[in-house]
XYZ file of C-alpha atoms in Angstrom:
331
model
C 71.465 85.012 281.059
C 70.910 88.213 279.398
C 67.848 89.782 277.611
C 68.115 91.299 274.782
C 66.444 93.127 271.744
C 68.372 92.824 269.016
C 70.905 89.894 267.536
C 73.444 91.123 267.416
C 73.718 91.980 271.154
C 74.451 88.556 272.073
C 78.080 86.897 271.489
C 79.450 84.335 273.462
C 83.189 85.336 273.653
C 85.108 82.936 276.376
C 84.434 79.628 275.799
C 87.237 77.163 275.465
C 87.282 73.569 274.373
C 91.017 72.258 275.757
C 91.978 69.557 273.257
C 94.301 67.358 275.345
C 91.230 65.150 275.871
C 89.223 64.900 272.986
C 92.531 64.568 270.440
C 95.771 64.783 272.675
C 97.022 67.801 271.383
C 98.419 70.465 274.014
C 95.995 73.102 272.094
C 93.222 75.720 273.562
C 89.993 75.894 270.521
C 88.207 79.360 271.093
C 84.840 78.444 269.954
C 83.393 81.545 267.901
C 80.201 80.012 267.014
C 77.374 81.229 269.874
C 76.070 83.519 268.535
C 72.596 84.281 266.117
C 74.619 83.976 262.877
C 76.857 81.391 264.125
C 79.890 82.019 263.284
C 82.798 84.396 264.104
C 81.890 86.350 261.144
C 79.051 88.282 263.162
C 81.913 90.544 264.770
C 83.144 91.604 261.553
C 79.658 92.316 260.242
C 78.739 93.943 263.289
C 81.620 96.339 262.921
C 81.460 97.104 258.924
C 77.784 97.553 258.868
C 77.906 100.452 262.284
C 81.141 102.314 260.320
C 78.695 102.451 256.881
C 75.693 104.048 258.815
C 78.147 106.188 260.648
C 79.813 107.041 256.999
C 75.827 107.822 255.443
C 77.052 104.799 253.263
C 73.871 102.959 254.669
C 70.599 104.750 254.863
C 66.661 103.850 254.467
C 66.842 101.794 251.290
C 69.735 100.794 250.597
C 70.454 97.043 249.586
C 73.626 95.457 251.161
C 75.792 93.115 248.580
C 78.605 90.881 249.727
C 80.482 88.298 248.098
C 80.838 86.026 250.650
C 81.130 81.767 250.799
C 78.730 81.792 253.341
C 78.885 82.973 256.943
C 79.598 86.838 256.130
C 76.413 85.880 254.210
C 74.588 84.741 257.371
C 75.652 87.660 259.422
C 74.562 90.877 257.381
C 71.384 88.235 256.850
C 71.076 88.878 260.363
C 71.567 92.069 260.626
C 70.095 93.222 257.480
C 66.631 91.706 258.919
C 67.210 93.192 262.041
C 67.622 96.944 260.599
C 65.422 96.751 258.146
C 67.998 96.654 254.882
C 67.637 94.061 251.711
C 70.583 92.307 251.083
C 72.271 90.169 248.283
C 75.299 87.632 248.708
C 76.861 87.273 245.970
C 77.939 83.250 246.415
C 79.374 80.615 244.016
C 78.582 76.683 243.892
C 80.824 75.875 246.722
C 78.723 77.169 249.598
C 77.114 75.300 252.074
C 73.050 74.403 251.221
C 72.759 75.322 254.851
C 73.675 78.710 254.068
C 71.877 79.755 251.412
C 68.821 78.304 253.063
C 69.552 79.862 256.156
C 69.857 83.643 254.270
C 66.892 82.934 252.485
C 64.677 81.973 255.323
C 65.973 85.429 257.150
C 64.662 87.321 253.874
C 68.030 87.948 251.635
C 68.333 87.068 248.482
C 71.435 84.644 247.326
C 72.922 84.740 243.367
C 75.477 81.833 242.844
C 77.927 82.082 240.300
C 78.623 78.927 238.705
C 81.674 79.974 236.310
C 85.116 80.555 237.499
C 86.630 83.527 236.279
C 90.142 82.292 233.978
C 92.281 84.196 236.197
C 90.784 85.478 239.921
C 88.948 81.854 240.120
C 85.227 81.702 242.107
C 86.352 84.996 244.085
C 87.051 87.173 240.952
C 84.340 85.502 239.717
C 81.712 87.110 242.566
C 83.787 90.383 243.108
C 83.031 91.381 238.953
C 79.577 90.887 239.666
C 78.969 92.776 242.761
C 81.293 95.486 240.945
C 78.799 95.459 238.053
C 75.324 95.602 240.201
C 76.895 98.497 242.216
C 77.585 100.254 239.170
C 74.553 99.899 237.602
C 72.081 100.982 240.648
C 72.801 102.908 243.348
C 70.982 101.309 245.954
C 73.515 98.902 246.510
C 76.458 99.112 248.972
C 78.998 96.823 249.201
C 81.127 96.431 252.554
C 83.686 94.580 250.406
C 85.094 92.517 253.633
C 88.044 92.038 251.187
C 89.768 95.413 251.819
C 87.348 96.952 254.536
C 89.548 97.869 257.744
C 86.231 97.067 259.835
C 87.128 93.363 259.407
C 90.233 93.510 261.162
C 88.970 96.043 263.551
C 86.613 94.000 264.814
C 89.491 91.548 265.661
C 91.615 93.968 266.988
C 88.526 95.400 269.203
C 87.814 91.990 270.799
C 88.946 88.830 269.484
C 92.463 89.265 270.328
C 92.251 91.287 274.299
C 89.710 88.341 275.056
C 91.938 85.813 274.301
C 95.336 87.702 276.108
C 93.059 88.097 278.794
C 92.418 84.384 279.340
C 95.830 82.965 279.117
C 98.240 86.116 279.741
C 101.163 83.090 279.480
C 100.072 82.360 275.742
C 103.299 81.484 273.240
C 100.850 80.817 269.713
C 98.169 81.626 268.342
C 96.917 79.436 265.345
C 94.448 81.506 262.729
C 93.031 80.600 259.585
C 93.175 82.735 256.879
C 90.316 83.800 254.881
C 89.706 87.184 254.003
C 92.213 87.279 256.476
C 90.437 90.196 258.446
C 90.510 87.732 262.201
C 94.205 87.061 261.288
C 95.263 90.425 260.674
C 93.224 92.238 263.461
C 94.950 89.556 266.215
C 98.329 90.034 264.602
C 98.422 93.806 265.057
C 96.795 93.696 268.676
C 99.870 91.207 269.899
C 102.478 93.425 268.024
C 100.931 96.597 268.854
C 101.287 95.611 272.606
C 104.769 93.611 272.950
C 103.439 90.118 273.143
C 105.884 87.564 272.516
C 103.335 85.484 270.826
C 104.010 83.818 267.889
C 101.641 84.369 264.736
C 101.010 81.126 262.900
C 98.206 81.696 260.119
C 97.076 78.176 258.454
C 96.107 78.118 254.724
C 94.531 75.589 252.762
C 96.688 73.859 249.685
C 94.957 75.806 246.733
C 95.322 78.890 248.565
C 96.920 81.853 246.700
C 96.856 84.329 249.564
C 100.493 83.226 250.988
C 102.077 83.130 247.232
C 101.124 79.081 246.441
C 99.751 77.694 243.412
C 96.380 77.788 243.179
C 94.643 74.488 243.129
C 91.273 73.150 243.749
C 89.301 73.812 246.952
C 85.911 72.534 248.529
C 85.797 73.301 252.143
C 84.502 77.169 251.895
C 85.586 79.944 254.090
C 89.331 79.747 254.152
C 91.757 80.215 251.712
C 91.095 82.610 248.758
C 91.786 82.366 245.117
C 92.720 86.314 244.717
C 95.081 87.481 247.629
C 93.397 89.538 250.060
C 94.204 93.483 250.262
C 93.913 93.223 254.685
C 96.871 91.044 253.991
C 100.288 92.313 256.031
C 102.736 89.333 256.107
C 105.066 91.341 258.290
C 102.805 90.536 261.245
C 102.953 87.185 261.095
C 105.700 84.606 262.058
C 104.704 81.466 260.348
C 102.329 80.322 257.264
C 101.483 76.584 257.497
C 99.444 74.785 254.865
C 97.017 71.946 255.231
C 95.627 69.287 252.693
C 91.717 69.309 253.059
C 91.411 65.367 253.252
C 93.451 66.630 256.885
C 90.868 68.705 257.744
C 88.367 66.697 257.104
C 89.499 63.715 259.400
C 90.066 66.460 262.353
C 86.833 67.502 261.780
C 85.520 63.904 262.081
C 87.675 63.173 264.878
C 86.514 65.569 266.685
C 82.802 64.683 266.053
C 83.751 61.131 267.476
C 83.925 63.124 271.088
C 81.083 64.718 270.419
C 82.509 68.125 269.201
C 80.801 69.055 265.982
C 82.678 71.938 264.476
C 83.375 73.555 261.053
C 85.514 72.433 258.169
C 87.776 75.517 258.655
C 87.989 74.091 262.173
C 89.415 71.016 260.929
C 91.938 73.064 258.905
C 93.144 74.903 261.609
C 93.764 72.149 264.013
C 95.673 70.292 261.634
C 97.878 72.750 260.688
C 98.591 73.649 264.615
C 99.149 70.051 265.065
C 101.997 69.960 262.591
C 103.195 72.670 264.091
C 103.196 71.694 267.669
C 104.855 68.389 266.899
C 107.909 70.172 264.945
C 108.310 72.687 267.565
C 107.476 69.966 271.092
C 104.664 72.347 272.174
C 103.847 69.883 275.314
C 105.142 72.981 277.312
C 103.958 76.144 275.554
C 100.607 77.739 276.083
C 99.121 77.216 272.559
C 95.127 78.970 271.224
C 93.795 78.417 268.080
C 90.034 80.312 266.324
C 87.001 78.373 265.599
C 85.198 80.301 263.363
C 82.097 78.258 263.293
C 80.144 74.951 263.980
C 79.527 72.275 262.044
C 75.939 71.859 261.411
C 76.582 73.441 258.363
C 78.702 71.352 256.950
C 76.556 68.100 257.805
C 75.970 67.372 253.945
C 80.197 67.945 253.213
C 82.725 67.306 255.855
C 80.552 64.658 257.594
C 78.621 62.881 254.687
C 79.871 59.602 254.502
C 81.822 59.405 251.246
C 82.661 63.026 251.059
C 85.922 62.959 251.631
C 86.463 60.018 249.203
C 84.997 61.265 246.341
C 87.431 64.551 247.595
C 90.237 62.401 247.042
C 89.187 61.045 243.515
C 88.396 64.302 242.494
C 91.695 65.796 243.455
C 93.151 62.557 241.835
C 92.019 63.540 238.285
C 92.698 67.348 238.554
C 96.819 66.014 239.389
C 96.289 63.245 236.446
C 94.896 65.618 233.525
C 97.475 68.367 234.676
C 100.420 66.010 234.248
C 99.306 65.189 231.378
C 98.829 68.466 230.120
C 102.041 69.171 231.181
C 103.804 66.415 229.006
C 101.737 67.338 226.036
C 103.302 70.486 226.329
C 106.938 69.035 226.329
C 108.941 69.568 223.048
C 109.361 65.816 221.447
């Protein structure tokens, strides 16, 4: 085991789950959660937060502000603790309880926006705001994982190579999209270097970052109300999207063999599962990204009841927009 002196020094980068056992699926998870914030997010953290102090963006001082739906928000937590810099996520009712507790126990401070805004949703809703504090004091820098290169860097730098390095056969590779900085950052490492790997990225219905309607969400970290600016479509092959009450019974499935992972997790397995059965993938070499675990998610995706009162909820939003919809029909 190593020893180390700061957090962010330790990542665990090559462990596999192979999902033929736990849910019969011909499918290799890389498991991105080992490491102090827990979640994949630490890499892209890692990298924006070294390119700012190398810029003189981040000095003695400042205060680091992210919008973020949680684990970003964990990460710079991490790292703003561990360099000595306040920080501020800028989060919205969605997020985990886990999360913000977890930020606030490692010293930042969390504002949660409670209003949508009428036309960029949660997101636009938490991007005005940060816009506004940075404008209004100078002490604050925002990273804005949104359009910062650093995100996909990250990726680029070790994400992708790690995983061409353990199966140099791979065909797909299943990624959620997000901010879509992990999608984009593995799509330009396997084009950049002639891999015939197929790019699938896997959206959540509601999602407006592949061109569909928006629509209500729950399960935070994937999907986005605004479409992201690191989004290049011409890297990627294939754009499946998944319902959430799918994710949510992978996720639950999975906890039944004693795998406890995150509800963008559950998202992503799903969607490679529909795409695995169109395609017969019992002979391909198929990875998809876990980007966290799923203690997190302990009072949402695994509450008993959650997923019902989903349903119901998603029920009414369908029932008040038809009807909407026929009041709005000439007579």
């Amino acid at each position: 085991m190593p020893v180390i002196s700061q957090p962010s020094d330790f990542n665990e980068d090559e462990l596999y789950v192979d999902l033929r056992a736990a849910v019969g699926l011909p499918l290799f998870l890389k498991c991105e959660g080992f490491n102090f914030a827990g979640s994949i997010k630490m890499k892209a953290a890692c990298e924006m937060v070294a390119a700012a102090e190398r810029d003189g963006r981040l000095r003695p001082g400042s205060v680091l502000v992210e919008s973020s739906s949680g684990n970003l928000g964990v990460a710079l937590s991490v790292l703003a603790a561990s360099r000595g810099y306040g920080f501020l996520c800028v989060t919205d009712s969605r997020c985990n309880a886990q999360a913000i507790r977890l930020m606030e126990a490692l010293g930042s401070r969390v504002h949660v926006i409670d209003r949508p805004d009428l036309h960029g949703g949660f997101l636009g809703a938490r991007i005005g705001y940060v816009r506004a504090l940075c404008a209004s004091d100078e002490r604050y820098v925002w990273l804005n994982q949104y359009a910062n290169d650093g995100n996909w860097r990250a990726h680029y730098r070790t994400t992708a190579p790690a995983i061409a390095r353990r199966f140099p056969d791979l065909d797909v590779l299943f990624v959620g999209a997000g901010t879509t900085g992990t999608l984009m950052g593995c799509a330009r490492w396997f084009w950049q270097w002639n891999r015939r790997v197929r790019i699938v990225a896997v959206d959540a219905v509601g999602s407006v970052t592949f061109g569909g309607p928006p629509g209500p969400r729950m399960i935070p970290g994937l999907g986005t109300s605004v479409r992201p600016q690191l989004l290049d479509e011409s890297y990627i092959d294939e754009v499946i999207r998944v319902e959430e009450p799918d994710a949510v019974r992978v996720c639950r499935q999975l906890a039944a063999r004693g795998f406890l992972f995150g509800g963008s997790t559950g998202t992503v397995i799903s969607g490679a599962r529909q795409w695995l059965a169109r395609h017969d993938g019992r002979d391909l070499t198929a990875v998809a990204i876990a980007p966290d675990l799923g203690e997190r998610y302990l009072d949402t995706v695994y509450h008993p009841g959650w997923l019902e009162s989903l349903q119901a909820d998603q029920d009414v939003t369908s029932l008040a927009s038809d009807e909407l919809a026929a009041l709005s029909r000439p007579a």
